[in-house]
XYZ file of C-alpha atoms in Angstrom:
477
model
C 0.000 0.000 0.000
C 1.322 3.426 -0.959
C -0.110 6.563 0.681
C 0.365 10.207 -0.210
C -0.886 13.260 1.682
C -2.124 16.062 -0.515
C -2.829 19.711 0.298
C -6.557 19.114 0.691
C -6.728 15.429 1.600
C -4.921 12.153 0.990
C -4.538 9.443 -1.618
C -4.129 5.714 -0.926
C -3.065 3.301 -3.658
C -3.386 -0.466 -3.155
C -1.655 -2.962 -5.475
C -2.355 -6.667 -5.240
C -0.355 -9.643 -6.441
C -2.234 -9.678 -9.791
C -0.786 -6.207 -10.491
C -4.200 -4.584 -10.465
C -4.215 -1.125 -8.918
C -7.071 0.350 -6.886
C -7.059 3.958 -5.732
C -8.949 5.606 -2.891
C -8.813 9.359 -2.481
C -10.058 11.669 0.222
C -10.368 15.257 -0.911
C -11.480 17.949 1.528
C -12.997 19.954 -1.272
C -15.249 17.046 -2.268
C -16.914 16.979 1.119
C -16.999 20.710 1.703
C -20.139 22.659 1.081
C -20.054 26.367 0.504
C -19.730 27.778 3.997
C -21.835 30.593 5.243
C -21.026 32.711 8.256
C -21.632 30.419 11.268
C -24.356 31.351 13.734
C -24.001 28.702 16.456
C -21.204 26.871 18.260
C -20.731 23.796 20.447
C -17.827 23.264 22.875
C -16.905 20.008 24.582
C -14.258 20.044 27.303
C -12.027 17.170 28.366
C -9.586 17.195 31.275
C -8.731 19.508 34.136
C -10.113 22.723 35.617
C -7.622 24.736 33.550
C -9.228 23.312 30.413
C -12.654 24.206 31.789
C -11.547 27.805 32.279
C -9.999 27.946 28.803
C -13.329 26.739 27.392
C -15.186 29.444 29.332
C -12.875 32.062 27.798
C -13.406 30.705 24.272
C -17.171 30.600 24.848
C -17.053 34.251 25.916
C -15.095 35.189 22.789
C -17.601 33.438 20.539
C -20.603 34.983 22.296
C -19.020 38.417 21.876
C -18.641 37.587 18.183
C -22.414 37.296 18.020
C -22.643 33.513 17.960
C -25.147 31.485 19.960
C -23.979 28.640 22.174
C -25.815 25.342 21.667
C -25.535 22.123 23.640
C -25.653 19.452 20.917
C -23.266 18.827 18.048
C -26.164 18.614 15.615
C -27.105 22.245 16.306
C -23.567 23.639 16.111
C -22.117 25.319 13.033
C -18.744 25.347 14.816
C -17.639 22.323 16.870
C -14.706 22.838 19.259
C -13.119 20.007 21.242
C -10.905 21.286 24.065
C -8.691 18.308 24.764
C -6.452 16.701 27.378
C -3.241 14.669 26.949
C -2.450 13.779 30.551
C -3.838 10.225 30.255
C -3.870 7.850 27.323
C -7.577 7.135 27.885
C -8.450 10.825 27.496
C -6.622 11.001 24.164
C -8.255 7.845 22.864
C -11.716 9.176 23.738
C -11.099 12.370 21.797
C -9.558 10.633 18.785
C -12.494 8.218 18.655
C -14.959 11.088 18.777
C -13.160 13.041 16.067
C -12.892 9.946 13.892
C -16.676 9.486 14.022
C -17.157 13.088 12.883
C -15.031 12.322 9.825
C -17.578 9.790 8.610
C -20.135 12.541 8.188
C -19.813 13.773 4.612
C -21.895 16.909 5.120
C -18.931 19.189 5.644
C -20.836 22.342 6.480
C -19.583 22.315 10.082
C -16.275 23.857 11.146
C -14.386 21.445 13.410
C -11.502 22.494 15.652
C -9.239 20.905 18.256
C -7.819 22.997 21.095
C -6.069 22.194 24.371
C -3.200 19.926 25.325
C -3.710 17.357 22.563
C -3.471 20.180 20.040
C -0.061 21.063 21.498
C 1.139 17.463 21.726
C 0.150 16.433 18.196
C 0.022 19.818 16.450
C -0.540 19.803 12.688
C -0.023 16.020 12.537
C -3.698 15.903 13.550
C -4.527 17.004 9.994
C -2.857 13.850 8.656
C -4.803 11.563 10.974
C -8.036 13.561 10.757
C -8.067 15.435 7.428
C -11.625 16.662 8.037
C -10.397 18.962 10.833
C -10.401 22.664 10.041
C -8.196 24.128 12.740
C -5.846 23.241 15.588
C -5.292 25.832 18.328
C -2.719 25.425 21.093
C -3.099 26.188 24.782
C -1.015 29.354 24.404
C -3.087 30.745 21.534
C -6.654 31.069 22.822
C -6.591 34.783 22.014
C -6.125 33.842 18.331
C -9.448 31.983 18.100
C -11.254 34.757 16.214
C -8.468 35.189 13.636
C -8.268 31.434 13.070
C -12.011 31.207 12.482
C -11.841 34.079 9.979
C -9.083 32.253 8.096
C -11.037 29.006 7.945
C -14.360 30.617 7.021
C -13.019 32.865 4.271
C -10.328 30.639 2.727
C -11.316 27.078 3.645
C -7.673 26.385 4.524
C -6.699 24.189 7.443
C -5.055 26.384 10.061
C -2.818 25.465 12.996
C -1.319 27.801 15.614
C 0.592 26.132 18.470
C 3.118 28.529 20.000
C 5.346 27.067 22.706
C 5.468 30.250 24.779
C 2.435 31.832 26.430
C 2.095 35.565 25.900
C 0.089 37.308 28.631
C -2.407 39.011 26.336
C -5.406 36.834 27.116
C -8.611 38.588 28.201
C -9.722 36.501 31.170
C -12.626 38.833 31.913
C -14.428 37.685 28.769
C -15.005 34.209 30.282
C -18.641 33.049 30.086
C -19.308 30.882 33.123
C -22.185 28.466 33.656
C -22.146 29.020 37.417
C -22.946 32.342 39.075
C -21.735 31.072 42.457
C -18.251 29.582 41.967
C -15.590 30.588 39.447
C -12.147 29.473 38.307
C -9.465 32.169 38.177
C -6.139 31.540 36.425
C -3.051 32.871 38.218
C -0.152 31.023 36.535
C 0.221 28.904 33.414
C 2.796 26.236 32.599
C 5.192 24.249 34.782
C 8.962 24.154 35.322
C 9.181 20.928 37.326
C 9.489 18.442 34.429
C 8.272 15.311 36.162
C 9.328 12.472 33.864
C 5.784 11.164 33.302
C 4.090 14.509 32.632
C 3.359 16.244 29.311
C 2.300 19.579 30.853
C 5.673 21.402 30.411
C 5.528 20.445 26.731
C 1.834 21.220 26.140
C 1.537 24.370 28.282
C 5.134 25.563 28.379
C 7.215 27.189 31.098
C 5.688 29.001 34.073
C 4.207 32.428 33.378
C 2.618 34.276 36.303
C -0.338 36.538 35.599
C 0.020 40.115 36.915
C -1.369 40.283 40.450
C -3.295 43.499 39.835
C -5.214 41.784 37.014
C -6.042 38.826 39.260
C -7.263 41.025 42.103
C -9.357 43.096 39.695
C -11.006 39.964 38.279
C -11.848 38.731 41.777
C -13.340 42.133 42.665
C -15.540 41.958 39.560
C -16.676 38.460 40.503
C -17.557 39.670 44.014
C -19.585 42.523 42.536
C -21.528 39.993 40.460
C -22.406 37.946 43.540
C -19.870 35.118 43.307
C -19.143 33.508 46.660
C -16.206 31.226 45.846
C -13.198 31.177 43.560
C -10.641 28.477 42.808
C -7.216 29.788 41.846
C -5.767 27.674 39.045
C -2.304 26.784 37.829
C -0.264 23.715 37.039
C 1.676 24.731 40.178
C 0.015 27.652 41.969
C 2.675 27.624 44.698
C 5.256 28.857 42.164
C 3.305 32.062 41.601
C 5.587 35.096 41.277
C 8.889 33.203 41.210
C 9.306 33.998 37.512
C 8.720 37.712 38.211
C 11.028 38.453 41.142
C 10.799 42.217 40.592
C 7.128 42.098 41.616
C 8.038 41.029 45.148
C 4.758 39.092 45.307
C 4.691 35.350 45.979
C 1.682 33.059 46.315
C 0.991 33.752 49.991
C 1.200 37.510 49.275
C -1.358 37.144 46.478
C -3.679 35.233 48.804
C -3.592 38.089 51.320
C -4.500 40.571 48.567
C -7.408 38.411 47.415
C -8.687 37.972 50.971
C -9.284 41.742 51.116
C -11.615 41.735 48.064
C -14.615 40.471 50.032
C -14.761 37.030 48.399
C -16.172 34.520 50.879
C -14.192 31.436 49.894
C -10.853 30.824 48.157
C -9.490 27.469 47.032
C -6.409 26.665 44.946
C -5.275 23.879 42.622
C -2.822 22.331 42.059
C 0.299 22.273 44.215
C 3.790 20.826 44.187
C 5.019 19.800 47.660
C 8.421 21.459 47.153
C 6.770 24.870 46.877
C 4.358 24.508 49.804
C 5.877 26.957 52.290
C 5.369 27.784 55.952
C 4.069 31.207 54.832
C 1.395 29.486 52.746
C 0.402 27.303 55.690
C 0.069 30.381 57.876
C -2.104 32.029 55.218
C -4.448 29.009 55.294
C -4.645 29.422 59.075
C -5.038 33.202 59.189
C -7.132 34.267 56.180
C -10.908 33.949 56.719
C -11.613 33.348 53.027
C -9.006 30.616 52.512
C -10.495 27.125 52.811
C -8.745 24.592 55.019
C -7.967 22.158 52.202
C -4.556 21.727 50.540
C -3.895 19.529 47.532
C -0.618 17.865 48.591
C 0.169 15.266 45.884
C 2.546 12.494 46.898
C 2.455 10.685 43.486
C 4.378 7.648 44.833
C 5.280 6.234 48.230
C 8.780 5.022 47.370
C 11.859 7.243 47.363
C 13.403 5.378 44.432
C 10.256 5.804 42.331
C 10.022 9.479 43.332
C 13.583 9.977 42.042
C 12.707 8.171 38.833
C 9.665 10.447 38.498
C 11.889 13.511 39.146
C 9.625 14.696 41.948
C 12.632 16.403 43.677
C 11.593 15.577 47.246
C 11.933 12.568 49.518
C 9.192 10.956 51.565
C 10.908 12.238 54.704
C 10.752 15.813 53.396
C 7.149 15.307 52.282
C 5.918 14.099 55.669
C 7.896 16.788 57.471
C 5.786 19.372 55.613
C 2.571 17.432 56.194
C 3.291 17.374 59.933
C 4.051 21.117 59.916
C 0.821 21.903 58.049
C -1.312 19.844 60.417
C 0.327 21.546 63.385
C -0.204 25.061 61.993
C -3.730 24.350 60.691
C -5.429 21.809 63.000
C -8.185 19.939 61.196
C -6.847 20.730 57.710
C -7.792 18.249 54.983
C -5.330 16.997 52.384
C -5.753 15.788 48.826
C -3.359 13.773 46.710
C -2.604 12.319 43.303
C -1.090 8.843 43.154
C 0.298 6.843 40.234
C 0.697 3.075 40.453
C 2.608 0.851 38.055
C 5.320 3.365 37.180
C 8.115 1.601 35.245
C 10.169 -0.793 37.436
C 7.894 -0.345 40.487
C 8.292 -3.528 42.518
C 5.710 -5.225 44.725
C 7.667 -4.042 47.758
C 7.668 -0.447 46.510
C 3.936 -0.560 45.920
C 3.524 -1.766 49.517
C 5.483 1.339 50.574
C 3.042 3.471 48.588
C 0.104 1.718 50.229
C 1.550 2.198 53.724
C 2.408 5.866 53.155
C -0.990 6.653 51.687
C -2.574 5.029 54.741
C -0.298 7.124 56.973
C -1.220 10.396 55.216
C -4.977 9.685 55.543
C -6.164 11.907 52.687
C -9.692 13.257 52.453
C -9.501 13.372 48.640
C -7.437 11.178 46.327
C -7.090 11.003 42.554
C -5.666 7.583 41.785
C -4.285 6.449 38.419
C -2.381 3.712 36.675
C 0.715 4.825 34.783
C 0.359 5.305 31.034
C 3.330 6.359 28.872
C 3.002 9.744 27.170
C 4.869 10.463 23.961
C 7.461 13.210 24.343
C 8.051 12.685 28.070
C 11.371 11.409 29.523
C 9.574 8.369 30.956
C 8.996 7.121 27.398
C 12.567 5.845 27.434
C 11.694 3.584 30.377
C 10.290 0.182 29.531
C 6.630 0.012 30.563
C 7.285 -3.299 32.282
C 4.310 -3.537 34.648
C 1.381 -5.489 33.192
C -2.068 -3.939 32.991
C -3.367 -6.664 35.307
C -0.807 -5.796 38.005
C -1.438 -2.056 37.575
C -5.167 -2.544 37.945
C -4.795 -4.795 40.995
C -2.625 -2.164 42.701
C -5.075 0.585 41.788
C -8.003 -1.364 43.211
C -6.167 -1.815 46.508
C -5.498 1.931 46.814
C -9.101 2.706 45.927
C -10.332 0.303 48.605
C -7.982 1.893 51.159
C -9.196 5.396 50.301
C -12.832 4.299 50.460
C -12.306 2.825 53.929
C -10.472 5.883 55.229
C -13.074 8.239 53.739
C -15.839 6.320 55.492
C -13.945 6.534 58.793
C -13.489 10.303 58.382
C -17.171 10.839 57.612
C -18.235 8.679 60.549
C -16.165 10.912 62.839
C -17.975 13.975 61.462
C -21.447 12.784 62.525
C -22.815 15.209 65.107
C -20.528 18.074 64.055
C -21.664 21.308 62.410
C -20.086 22.400 59.142
C -20.165 25.537 57.001
C -21.670 24.855 53.569
C -21.886 26.820 50.336
C -25.109 25.609 48.704
C -24.523 25.342 44.944
C -27.783 23.870 43.574
C -30.530 21.325 44.113
C -30.033 17.660 43.288
C -32.496 15.454 41.405
C -34.432 14.840 44.639
C -34.853 18.549 45.312
C -32.358 18.618 48.193
C -29.836 21.412 48.633
C -26.408 20.301 47.472
C -23.136 21.978 48.389
C -19.612 21.615 49.724
C -17.967 22.180 53.080
C -14.880 24.367 53.394
C -12.789 21.225 53.069
C -14.440 20.239 49.781
C -16.689 17.487 51.090
C -20.022 17.079 49.320
C -23.124 17.450 51.478
C -26.911 17.484 51.018
C -29.711 18.819 53.225
C -33.365 19.802 53.011
C -33.898 23.538 52.752
C -35.510 26.475 50.923
C -34.621 27.635 47.402
C -33.446 30.947 48.829
C -30.318 29.232 50.203
C -28.955 28.321 46.748
C -25.864 30.472 46.290
C -25.659 31.249 50.005
C -23.520 30.010 52.878
C -25.222 28.236 55.767
C -24.523 25.712 58.501
C -25.496 22.056 58.589
C -25.353 19.435 61.315
C -24.029 16.154 59.909
C -26.334 13.231 60.743
C -25.123 10.503 58.341
C -23.466 9.904 54.983
C -23.922 7.834 51.830
C -20.806 6.865 49.884
C -18.838 10.140 49.527
C -21.743 12.459 50.374
C -22.540 13.791 53.833
C -26.204 14.126 54.854
C -27.292 16.787 57.307
C -29.915 19.096 58.775
C -29.876 22.875 58.528
C -29.057 24.831 61.675
C -29.734 28.529 62.081
C -26.300 29.553 63.292
C -23.032 27.982 64.289
C -19.407 28.913 64.726
C -17.081 28.390 61.767
C -15.898 24.795 61.617
C -12.776 23.454 60.020
C -14.345 20.176 58.790
């Protein structure tokens, strides 16, 4: 079989042993209808909270362009898939979805790929999926309008995937679904280069957003009635280190934000190396800052941590955990954990199990290792079978489930502060405690979007169940 990629499609030629030749051609122009100015758009988001925020910004840009957002692909004139490359499963889901779209020969729709997969695969996506119209990298969201103009008026496939992020993005244009909680970006990129992670290659080096812009955005959110924000970055703790002349580090930024009047502040995600005593003291002292810290261990073996290039030891990790729990009594911790990293032995997994049990996390995101193209870990042989990886994962999940149940049992009878976000399918108020635990209670519609207090009476799976109380002192649970 001989294949050739053309400017507007591809050609495949098959020759059999009888010397007959069959040709199959895909030509973009054959499937394209004359395109009119689009009126509607559809966005699907895969991956992390940073991707969700990027989608909100793109949605805002498109709305400002005069387009109407729709919630089905059938209704959309423009289809945008904001993608993730962190896990192999996420990539396969997106590629499968995009492949299905290619079977539709009515080429009136404009189809684009944005996000981390756009950065990882770049214009090679056009070779695999020739029906795509544009590819837009994580550092080029501000170019969305120009890219659409190019596609609409010329029909040419367009790809922009700059490695470096330029701080010219209008965050204030973001169109959010919630009017209670909002994501706020404070830093993009990562300089840690963990061997398994594609983020430094898909989002680039760390670039802190000017603190005045962040504070102004939070003030605007407060004026619109938002009660909670989550500060986002691949490593929020590194905020300001790339801009030493500012003299503002992460804990300084938190103190500025606390003065805006926002009721609750959360932050994701953290690297243990950059979790400082000053940050711990900010969690203790600032009324708006929730008593939850994402403190990812990733592995419970020092040898595996070195192989992952996590740049801390377990001894250093637990020294900080002990300090945090001493400074902020009752603080809850979250973690990420990867099992089945190349060469991980049974004994090293048992270390991970024991150290996760010791840390006693309230929230845990648990994964099996999957190799990612372009990362240093690709040179390691993926020598742990899927069966062994899954068995190890199931054991960690069972441990976390048991510890979560024990924590929730201990909370019965206590009173917690809750931000009520919406009603569930049964009509009950649904919200989260300061430490990010889900909770439901019976109550009036007027409490949606408000902060109240609930006495915990029981729980079901991961969700606390409680009764409203009229007033109570602030609780750290």
